[in-house]
């Protein structure tokens, strides 16, 4: 059957589209409620003019062009490019649509993100293992920012200052607004509660409004219940989902660094003594990056960015690596680019699958495996996330499982923490955490940063 001429339903207010017409309708009702309807027809409203100029990106190997920035129409305070707006709004919908009782199917099934790259259907786990076996050097390329950025540097001659395409809409801003600085200095609201532990003792539990603990065990149970999942592998359950505060803006790189630090704290890996006072704030992380540059770690970053202390400039993998290296925390950074033989997201899938294979054998019969591995810092053009797992679907496709700092943990997922409840539509809750090829194929270069492997595999059934 020829599907090329079939009209795909789309949103009249933004670039969002989906083959599921009901999903598009729900997207419009949720993401654009201010536009309203008239006689059953959506009324087009003029979009706010976007400011900015086009500048060739140093990520040019990806053929990604710098785009205009627009404020998120959903009011989250995020500034995104036009090309990312539809995906951003789609994930807002996935974030909020699950707020209803997860044990009730009242919203109906949500379209799964199963549009990922389709591999040949696997007949057994040996085929899975072969398909996702990491090929040494496959898809690797030079770092897109600088030939010296992944090394302790001395000379910075000839280094160019980065622009809006790399540093975001506030690339030339000397100082962040005073209201934002005060908000970051104050930090998130903290809630305290008393909990009775398994041994009957009473302990204080402190929770920040922009953090969620024990989410990974919930995702493991959802993967177990999702019949479309053939195998799933997740990182240490101690990793916290840390997301931005309201009106915070684009500090995703810092939030992902915090998620890696949450693993270091929980696992007490080498370097955890640097974080005994809790998670460093965004302002403290900026100081730590500047100190790392002073020590000579990826110091070319200071020239490229013009400095990050007190600014809203985006940071990336080089800054994360500089920070950890300056503290004596081992880490490995790599770039994965499209080659003539392989697309970038295929190389990424293989690398992530190989990472989890270090701690788990694919020969086992368990559907979901929770490891003690660290999460992975993951960067693509304009945004960074934290990879917490990897899925192989029964149709041969693959998904990354991620914590995205742009989006908060839904109330539905929070209600499942510590329970054994079964969900009628687990894919609906997993959608916000899945990134398949429909998302990844837009990019031709990725960067990842990994902490040392000090892990073993844990049978999900034993948890």
Short mmCIF file of C-alpha atoms in Angstrom, two decimals:
data_model
loop_
_atom_site.label_atom_id
_atom_site.label_comp_id
_atom_site.label_asym_id
_atom_site.label_seq_id
_atom_site.Cartn_x
_atom_site.Cartn_y
_atom_site.Cartn_z
CA UNK A 1 0.00 0.00 0.00
CA UNK A 2 1.33 3.44 -0.94
CA UNK A 3 1.37 5.79 2.04
CA UNK A 4 3.23 8.64 0.39
CA UNK A 5 0.11 10.53 -0.62
CA UNK A 6 -1.70 10.13 2.69
CA UNK A 7 -2.17 13.45 4.49
CA UNK A 8 -0.63 13.44 7.95
CA UNK A 9 -2.68 15.39 10.52
CA UNK A 10 -0.82 18.47 11.72
CA UNK A 11 -1.24 21.28 14.24
CA UNK A 12 -2.31 24.65 12.75
CA UNK A 13 -0.39 26.57 15.42
CA UNK A 14 3.05 24.91 15.32
CA UNK A 15 5.01 22.38 13.21
CA UNK A 16 3.75 19.39 15.24
CA UNK A 17 2.27 16.48 13.26
CA UNK A 18 1.47 12.83 13.90
CA UNK A 19 -0.19 9.99 12.03
CA UNK A 20 -2.64 9.62 14.94
CA UNK A 21 -5.34 12.30 14.40
CA UNK A 22 -6.62 11.93 17.97
CA UNK A 23 -3.10 12.52 19.29
CA UNK A 24 -2.88 15.73 17.24
CA UNK A 25 -6.26 16.88 18.57
CA UNK A 26 -5.16 16.23 22.16
CA UNK A 27 -1.88 18.04 21.45
CA UNK A 28 -3.79 21.13 20.24
CA UNK A 29 -6.18 21.10 23.19
CA UNK A 30 -3.34 20.79 25.67
CA UNK A 31 -0.54 22.87 24.11
CA UNK A 32 -2.63 25.65 22.54
CA UNK A 33 -5.66 26.15 24.80
CA UNK A 34 -5.38 29.91 24.43
CA UNK A 35 -6.18 29.74 20.71
CA UNK A 36 -9.65 28.25 21.24
CA UNK A 37 -11.99 26.95 18.57
CA UNK A 38 -14.71 28.47 16.47
CA UNK A 39 -17.54 26.34 15.09
CA UNK A 40 -15.39 23.27 15.51
CA UNK A 41 -12.52 24.78 13.51
CA UNK A 42 -9.27 25.91 15.05
CA UNK A 43 -8.60 29.60 14.56
CA UNK A 44 -5.07 30.45 13.48
CA UNK A 45 -3.35 33.03 15.65
CA UNK A 46 -0.26 34.99 14.60
CA UNK A 47 2.88 33.62 16.22
CA UNK A 48 5.19 35.87 18.17
CA UNK A 49 8.05 37.14 16.03
CA UNK A 50 11.34 35.39 16.71
CA UNK A 51 14.51 37.36 17.15
CA UNK A 52 17.99 36.34 16.20
CA UNK A 53 20.19 35.90 13.19
CA UNK A 54 21.57 33.00 11.18
CA UNK A 55 25.16 31.99 11.89
CA UNK A 56 27.08 28.96 10.60
CA UNK A 57 27.44 26.45 13.42
CA UNK A 58 30.63 24.67 14.45
CA UNK A 59 28.37 21.62 14.50
CA UNK A 60 28.38 22.17 10.73
CA UNK A 61 29.41 18.57 10.13
CA UNK A 62 25.83 17.72 11.02
CA UNK A 63 24.47 20.06 8.32
CA UNK A 64 22.39 21.56 11.11
CA UNK A 65 21.65 25.22 10.44
CA UNK A 66 21.24 27.76 13.22
CA UNK A 67 17.56 28.60 13.53
CA UNK A 68 15.42 31.31 15.02
CA UNK A 69 14.62 31.05 18.71
CA UNK A 70 11.06 31.27 20.01
CA UNK A 71 9.55 31.15 23.49
CA UNK A 72 7.68 27.95 24.27
CA UNK A 73 3.98 28.78 23.69
CA UNK A 74 3.10 26.43 26.54
CA UNK A 75 4.58 28.93 28.98
CA UNK A 76 7.33 26.75 30.47
CA UNK A 77 9.90 29.53 30.05
CA UNK A 78 12.08 27.52 27.66
CA UNK A 79 13.49 29.13 24.53
CA UNK A 80 13.75 26.67 21.63
CA UNK A 81 14.41 26.81 17.91
CA UNK A 82 11.63 26.65 15.37
CA UNK A 83 12.83 23.24 14.20
CA UNK A 84 12.67 21.84 17.75
CA UNK A 85 9.32 23.39 18.67
CA UNK A 86 7.11 20.51 17.55
CA UNK A 87 9.16 17.93 19.45
CA UNK A 88 9.25 20.19 22.50
CA UNK A 89 5.47 20.59 22.53
CA UNK A 90 4.98 16.88 21.88
CA UNK A 91 7.01 16.11 25.00
CA UNK A 92 5.04 18.66 27.01
CA UNK A 93 1.96 16.70 26.08
CA UNK A 94 3.60 13.40 27.03
CA UNK A 95 4.65 15.00 30.32
CA UNK A 96 1.17 16.19 31.26
CA UNK A 97 -1.18 13.68 29.65
CA UNK A 98 -0.18 11.10 32.24
CA UNK A 99 -1.27 13.13 35.25
CA UNK A 100 -4.49 11.17 35.53
CA UNK A 101 -4.70 7.98 37.56
CA UNK A 102 -2.22 5.62 35.85
CA UNK A 103 -4.38 2.61 36.70
CA UNK A 104 -7.27 4.06 34.71
CA UNK A 105 -7.35 3.89 30.90
CA UNK A 106 -9.74 6.85 30.68
CA UNK A 107 -7.60 8.77 28.19
CA UNK A 108 -7.30 5.83 25.87
CA UNK A 109 -4.09 4.53 24.38
CA UNK A 110 -1.47 7.11 23.48
CA UNK A 111 0.44 6.57 20.26
CA UNK A 112 3.77 4.98 21.08
CA UNK A 113 6.99 6.32 19.75
CA UNK A 114 7.57 3.28 17.63
CA UNK A 115 8.64 5.20 14.57
CA UNK A 116 12.25 4.51 15.43
CA UNK A 117 14.70 3.01 12.99
CA UNK A 118 13.60 -0.50 12.09
CA UNK A 119 16.27 -3.16 12.21
CA UNK A 120 15.75 -6.64 10.86
CA UNK A 121 13.38 -8.57 13.11
CA UNK A 122 15.36 -10.62 15.62
CA UNK A 123 14.64 -14.33 15.95
CA UNK A 124 16.63 -14.79 19.14
CA UNK A 125 18.88 -12.98 21.56
CA UNK A 126 22.02 -13.95 19.67
CA UNK A 127 20.77 -11.91 16.75
CA UNK A 128 20.04 -9.03 19.11
CA UNK A 129 23.53 -9.26 20.51
CA UNK A 130 25.11 -9.28 17.06
CA UNK A 131 23.02 -6.39 15.79
CA UNK A 132 23.86 -4.16 18.73
CA UNK A 133 27.45 -5.30 19.17
CA UNK A 134 29.65 -2.21 19.33
CA UNK A 135 32.09 -1.95 16.43
CA UNK A 136 35.26 -0.28 17.59
CA UNK A 137 35.56 3.15 16.08
CA UNK A 138 32.23 3.00 14.24
CA UNK A 139 30.75 6.40 13.70
CA UNK A 140 33.42 8.27 15.64
CA UNK A 141 34.50 11.70 14.47
CA UNK A 142 36.53 14.66 15.61
CA UNK A 143 34.99 16.72 18.33
CA UNK A 144 32.80 19.38 16.70
CA UNK A 145 33.94 22.23 18.93
CA UNK A 146 37.71 22.01 18.87
CA UNK A 147 40.50 19.59 18.11
CA UNK A 148 41.88 20.17 21.61
CA UNK A 149 38.70 20.36 23.63
CA UNK A 150 38.94 16.86 25.07
CA UNK A 151 42.42 17.31 26.44
CA UNK A 152 44.15 19.34 29.11
CA UNK A 153 45.23 22.32 27.03
CA UNK A 154 47.92 24.97 27.19
CA UNK A 155 47.73 26.83 23.91
CA UNK A 156 44.48 28.42 22.78
CA UNK A 157 45.79 30.22 19.72
CA UNK A 158 43.39 30.58 16.83
CA UNK A 159 40.31 29.56 18.84
CA UNK A 160 37.10 31.25 17.70
CA UNK A 161 34.34 32.59 19.90
CA UNK A 162 31.13 30.56 19.57
CA UNK A 163 27.80 32.09 18.57
CA UNK A 164 24.10 31.69 19.23
CA UNK A 165 23.94 28.35 17.42
CA UNK A 166 26.19 26.83 20.09
CA UNK A 167 25.65 29.02 23.18
CA UNK A 168 21.93 29.69 22.80
CA UNK A 169 19.87 32.87 22.50
CA UNK A 170 21.80 34.58 25.31
CA UNK A 171 25.26 33.97 23.83
CA UNK A 172 26.22 37.65 24.00
CA UNK A 173 24.64 38.41 27.35
CA UNK A 174 27.13 39.64 29.95
CA UNK A 175 24.96 38.84 32.97
CA UNK A 176 21.73 36.97 33.55
CA UNK A 177 18.78 39.08 34.79
CA UNK A 178 18.82 39.88 38.50
CA UNK A 179 15.48 38.11 39.09
CA UNK A 180 16.90 34.88 37.67
CA UNK A 181 20.10 35.20 39.66
CA UNK A 182 18.07 35.60 42.86
CA UNK A 183 15.93 32.60 41.95
CA UNK A 184 19.00 30.41 41.39
CA UNK A 185 20.58 31.66 44.62
CA UNK A 186 17.42 30.76 46.53
CA UNK A 187 17.21 27.35 44.84
CA UNK A 188 14.21 25.03 44.62
CA UNK A 189 11.63 24.73 47.35
CA UNK A 190 12.45 21.94 49.78
CA UNK A 191 9.86 19.67 51.38
CA UNK A 192 10.59 17.60 54.48
CA UNK A 193 8.70 14.54 55.64
CA UNK A 194 9.13 11.70 58.11
CA UNK A 195 9.23 8.13 56.84
CA UNK A 196 9.28 4.81 58.64
CA UNK A 197 11.99 2.55 57.27
CA UNK A 198 11.78 -1.24 56.98
CA UNK A 199 13.48 -1.67 60.37
CA UNK A 200 10.87 0.51 62.07
CA UNK A 201 13.07 3.56 62.59
CA UNK A 202 11.86 7.06 61.76
CA UNK A 203 13.94 9.10 59.33
CA UNK A 204 13.64 12.52 57.77
CA UNK A 205 13.15 12.65 54.01
CA UNK A 206 14.11 15.84 52.16
CA UNK A 207 12.81 16.42 48.63
CA UNK A 208 13.55 19.28 46.25
CA UNK A 209 10.69 20.41 44.04
CA UNK A 210 12.74 19.85 40.88
CA UNK A 211 13.97 16.36 41.77
CA UNK A 212 12.42 12.91 41.75
CA UNK A 213 14.01 9.80 43.27
CA UNK A 214 13.19 6.11 42.67
CA UNK A 215 11.91 6.77 39.13
CA UNK A 216 14.08 4.15 37.43
CA UNK A 217 12.48 1.20 39.29
CA UNK A 218 9.09 2.52 38.10
CA UNK A 219 10.32 2.67 34.51
CA UNK A 220 11.66 -0.87 34.84
CA UNK A 221 8.21 -2.09 35.89
CA UNK A 222 6.57 -0.19 33.03
CA UNK A 223 8.99 -1.75 30.53
CA UNK A 224 8.19 -5.15 32.01
CA UNK A 225 4.46 -4.51 31.51
CA UNK A 226 4.81 -3.06 27.99
CA UNK A 227 4.27 -6.00 25.62
CA UNK A 228 6.08 -4.15 22.80
CA UNK A 229 9.37 -4.27 24.72
CA UNK A 230 11.57 -7.27 23.95
CA UNK A 231 14.51 -6.32 26.19
CA UNK A 232 15.33 -3.30 28.35
CA UNK A 233 18.43 -2.29 30.27
CA UNK A 234 18.57 0.51 32.84
CA UNK A 235 21.29 2.23 34.82
CA UNK A 236 21.59 2.46 38.60
CA UNK A 237 18.22 2.99 40.30
CA UNK A 238 19.83 5.57 42.57
CA UNK A 239 20.02 8.18 39.79
CA UNK A 240 17.62 11.06 40.39
CA UNK A 241 15.60 12.83 37.71
CA UNK A 242 16.56 16.49 38.08
CA UNK A 243 14.68 19.02 36.00
CA UNK A 244 14.50 22.74 35.59
CA UNK A 245 12.55 25.06 37.87
CA UNK A 246 9.74 27.19 36.41
CA UNK A 247 11.06 30.14 34.33
CA UNK A 248 14.60 28.83 34.68
CA UNK A 249 15.39 28.62 30.97
CA UNK A 250 18.09 26.61 29.23
CA UNK A 251 20.37 25.26 31.96
CA UNK A 252 20.02 21.67 30.73
CA UNK A 253 23.76 20.98 30.70
CA UNK A 254 24.02 21.82 34.39
CA UNK A 255 20.99 19.69 35.25
CA UNK A 256 22.51 16.70 33.44
CA UNK A 257 25.77 17.17 35.33
CA UNK A 258 23.71 17.14 38.53
CA UNK A 259 22.12 13.83 37.49
CA UNK A 260 25.55 12.27 37.02
CA UNK A 261 26.56 13.65 40.41
CA UNK A 262 23.44 12.09 41.97
CA UNK A 263 24.82 8.72 40.80
CA UNK A 264 28.28 9.49 42.21
CA UNK A 265 26.71 10.42 45.55
CA UNK A 266 24.46 7.37 45.74
CA UNK A 267 27.05 4.84 44.54
CA UNK A 268 29.86 6.50 46.54
CA UNK A 269 32.20 6.16 43.60
CA UNK A 270 35.63 7.87 43.60
CA UNK A 271 35.09 11.60 43.89
CA UNK A 272 31.89 11.47 45.95
CA UNK A 273 33.66 13.27 48.80
CA UNK A 274 33.44 16.48 46.73
CA UNK A 275 29.64 16.44 47.03
CA UNK A 276 29.05 15.71 50.71
CA UNK A 277 27.10 18.96 51.13
CA UNK A 278 24.57 17.92 48.53
CA UNK A 279 24.17 18.69 44.85
CA UNK A 280 26.09 21.75 43.66
CA UNK A 281 23.79 24.50 42.45
CA UNK A 282 23.93 25.89 38.91
CA UNK A 283 25.92 28.87 40.18
CA UNK A 284 28.34 26.57 42.01
CA UNK A 285 28.74 24.43 38.89
CA UNK A 286 29.62 27.57 36.93
CA UNK A 287 32.34 28.34 39.46
CA UNK A 288 33.60 24.75 39.25
CA UNK A 289 33.82 24.96 35.44
CA UNK A 290 35.71 28.25 35.63
CA UNK A 291 38.07 26.70 38.20
CA UNK A 292 38.63 23.72 35.90
CA UNK A 293 39.60 26.10 33.11
CA UNK A 294 41.99 27.86 35.50
CA UNK A 295 43.62 24.46 36.11
CA UNK A 296 44.06 23.94 32.37
CA UNK A 297 41.27 21.42 31.74
CA UNK A 298 39.66 22.15 28.36
CA UNK A 299 40.59 25.78 28.99
CA UNK A 300 39.91 26.58 25.34
CA UNK A 301 36.26 26.63 26.48
CA UNK A 302 36.79 30.00 28.16
CA UNK A 303 37.80 31.52 24.83
CA UNK A 304 34.98 29.80 22.96
CA UNK A 305 32.28 30.85 25.42
CA UNK A 306 33.70 34.09 26.78
CA UNK A 307 33.19 32.64 30.26
CA UNK A 308 30.03 31.18 31.80
CA UNK A 309 29.99 32.53 35.36
CA UNK A 310 26.75 34.41 36.00
CA UNK A 311 25.43 33.90 32.45
CA UNK A 312 22.73 31.90 30.65
CA UNK A 313 25.08 30.57 27.98
CA UNK A 314 24.65 26.92 27.08
CA UNK A 315 27.37 24.53 28.15
CA UNK A 316 28.18 21.14 26.68
CA UNK A 317 30.24 17.99 26.92
CA UNK A 318 33.64 19.78 27.13
CA UNK A 319 32.52 21.71 30.20
CA UNK A 320 31.16 18.56 31.85
CA UNK A 321 34.41 16.75 31.18
CA UNK A 322 36.50 19.66 32.44
CA UNK A 323 34.53 19.80 35.69
CA UNK A 324 34.79 16.09 36.46
CA UNK A 325 38.44 15.86 35.40
CA UNK A 326 39.42 18.79 37.62
CA UNK A 327 37.98 16.87 40.60
CA UNK A 328 39.92 13.73 39.74
CA UNK A 329 36.79 11.92 38.55
CA UNK A 330 37.61 9.80 35.55
CA UNK A 331 35.38 10.21 32.52
CA UNK A 332 35.51 9.48 28.82
CA UNK A 333 34.04 11.75 26.15
CA UNK A 334 33.43 10.74 22.55
CA UNK A 335 31.66 12.04 19.49
CA UNK A 336 29.60 9.85 17.18
CA UNK A 337 29.09 11.15 13.66
CA UNK A 338 27.47 9.98 10.48
CA UNK A 339 29.80 8.17 8.09
CA UNK A 340 29.35 6.68 4.64
CA UNK A 341 28.77 3.31 6.29
CA UNK A 342 26.55 4.27 9.21
CA UNK A 343 24.09 6.89 10.35
CA UNK A 344 24.93 8.74 13.54
CA UNK A 345 21.96 7.45 15.53
CA UNK A 346 22.78 3.85 14.57
CA UNK A 347 26.32 4.36 15.88
CA UNK A 348 24.81 5.87 19.03
CA UNK A 349 22.49 2.89 19.53
CA UNK A 350 25.43 0.49 19.14
CA UNK A 351 27.60 2.42 21.57
CA UNK A 352 24.90 2.61 24.24
CA UNK A 353 24.01 -1.07 23.77
CA UNK A 354 27.68 -1.99 24.14
CA UNK A 355 27.86 0.09 27.31
CA UNK A 356 25.09 -1.91 28.94
CA UNK A 357 26.53 -5.18 27.63
CA UNK A 358 29.58 -4.54 29.81
CA UNK A 359 27.44 -5.20 32.86
CA UNK A 360 24.80 -7.52 31.42
CA UNK A 361 24.78 -10.53 29.18
CA UNK A 362 22.22 -10.43 26.41
CA UNK A 363 22.08 -14.22 26.59
CA UNK A 364 19.87 -14.18 29.69
CA UNK A 365 16.13 -14.69 29.66
CA UNK A 366 15.17 -11.69 31.75
CA UNK A 367 13.18 -9.07 29.88
CA UNK A 368 14.28 -6.09 32.01
CA UNK A 369 17.68 -5.73 33.62
CA UNK A 370 18.54 -3.00 36.12
CA UNK A 371 22.29 -2.45 36.43
CA UNK A 372 24.54 -0.45 38.73
CA UNK A 373 25.96 1.46 35.76
CA UNK A 374 26.24 5.23 35.73
CA UNK A 375 23.97 7.22 33.43
CA UNK A 376 25.46 8.80 30.29
CA UNK A 377 25.70 12.53 29.58
CA UNK A 378 24.23 12.94 26.07
CA UNK A 379 24.55 16.00 23.84
CA UNK A 380 23.13 16.85 20.45
CA UNK A 381 22.84 20.21 18.74
CA UNK A 382 21.10 22.66 21.06
CA UNK A 383 20.18 20.30 23.90
CA UNK A 384 21.54 17.68 26.29
CA UNK A 385 19.88 14.82 28.15
CA UNK A 386 20.86 11.96 30.45
CA UNK A 387 20.69 8.43 29.04
CA UNK A 388 19.41 6.06 31.71
CA UNK A 389 18.63 2.98 29.62
CA UNK A 390 18.18 1.23 26.31
CA UNK A 391 15.22 -0.65 24.84
CA UNK A 392 14.91 -3.24 22.10
CA UNK A 393 11.36 -3.43 20.78
CA UNK A 394 9.60 -6.50 19.43
CA UNK A 395 9.35 -4.88 15.99
CA UNK A 396 13.13 -4.60 15.76
CA UNK A 397 13.37 -0.91 16.62
CA UNK A 398 15.35 0.59 19.48
CA UNK A 399 14.86 3.44 21.93
CA UNK A 400 17.08 5.33 24.30
CA UNK A 401 15.54 5.83 27.74
CA UNK A 402 16.37 9.30 29.04
CA UNK A 403 15.84 11.80 31.79
CA UNK A 404 15.19 15.10 30.04
CA UNK A 405 15.80 18.12 32.32
CA UNK A 406 13.31 20.16 30.28
CA UNK A 407 10.40 18.10 31.59
CA UNK A 408 9.34 17.24 35.11
CA UNK A 409 8.40 13.80 36.40
CA UNK A 410 4.65 13.35 35.95
CA UNK A 411 2.39 12.87 38.95
CA UNK A 412 1.30 9.54 37.48
CA UNK A 413 4.86 8.21 37.60
CA UNK A 414 5.36 9.60 41.11
CA UNK A 415 2.22 7.78 42.29
CA UNK A 416 3.73 4.49 41.10
CA UNK A 417 6.89 4.87 43.21
CA UNK A 418 7.05 2.12 45.81
CA UNK A 419 3.97 0.32 44.49
CA UNK A 420 3.41 -2.83 42.46
CA UNK A 421 0.40 -1.46 40.59
CA UNK A 422 -0.18 -2.57 37.03
CA UNK A 423 -0.88 0.07 34.41
CA UNK A 424 -3.29 -0.61 31.53
CA UNK A 425 -1.25 1.50 29.09
CA UNK A 426 2.42 1.58 30.18
CA UNK A 427 3.49 3.05 26.82
CA UNK A 428 1.60 6.21 27.69
CA UNK A 429 3.83 6.81 30.70
CA UNK A 430 7.02 5.66 28.97
CA UNK A 431 6.59 8.01 26.01
CA UNK A 432 8.13 10.97 27.86
CA UNK A 433 11.26 8.90 28.54
CA UNK A 434 11.73 7.37 25.09
CA UNK A 435 13.86 8.84 22.33
CA UNK A 436 13.75 6.78 19.15
CA UNK A 437 14.97 7.35 15.63
CA UNK A 438 12.09 9.68 14.84
CA UNK A 439 13.77 12.06 17.30
CA UNK A 440 17.43 11.17 16.74
CA UNK A 441 17.60 10.96 12.94
CA UNK A 442 17.42 14.76 12.69
CA UNK A 443 21.03 14.93 13.91
CA UNK A 444 24.22 13.72 12.28
CA UNK A 445 26.51 14.11 15.26
CA UNK A 446 26.23 13.31 18.97
CA UNK A 447 28.50 13.65 21.98
CA UNK A 448 28.47 11.38 25.01
CA UNK A 449 30.35 11.36 28.29
CA UNK A 450 30.66 8.26 30.44
CA UNK A 451 31.89 7.70 33.96
CA UNK A 452 34.01 4.60 34.75
CA UNK A 453 32.27 1.23 34.69
CA UNK A 454 32.22 -0.01 38.27
CA UNK A 455 29.11 -2.08 37.91
CA UNK A 456 27.43 -5.43 37.80
CA UNK A 457 24.06 -6.52 36.50
CA UNK A 458 21.05 -6.87 38.78
CA UNK A 459 18.17 -9.13 37.85
CA UNK A 460 15.05 -6.96 37.75
CA UNK A 461 13.06 -9.81 39.30
CA UNK A 462 15.31 -9.65 42.39
CA UNK A 463 14.37 -6.02 43.09
#
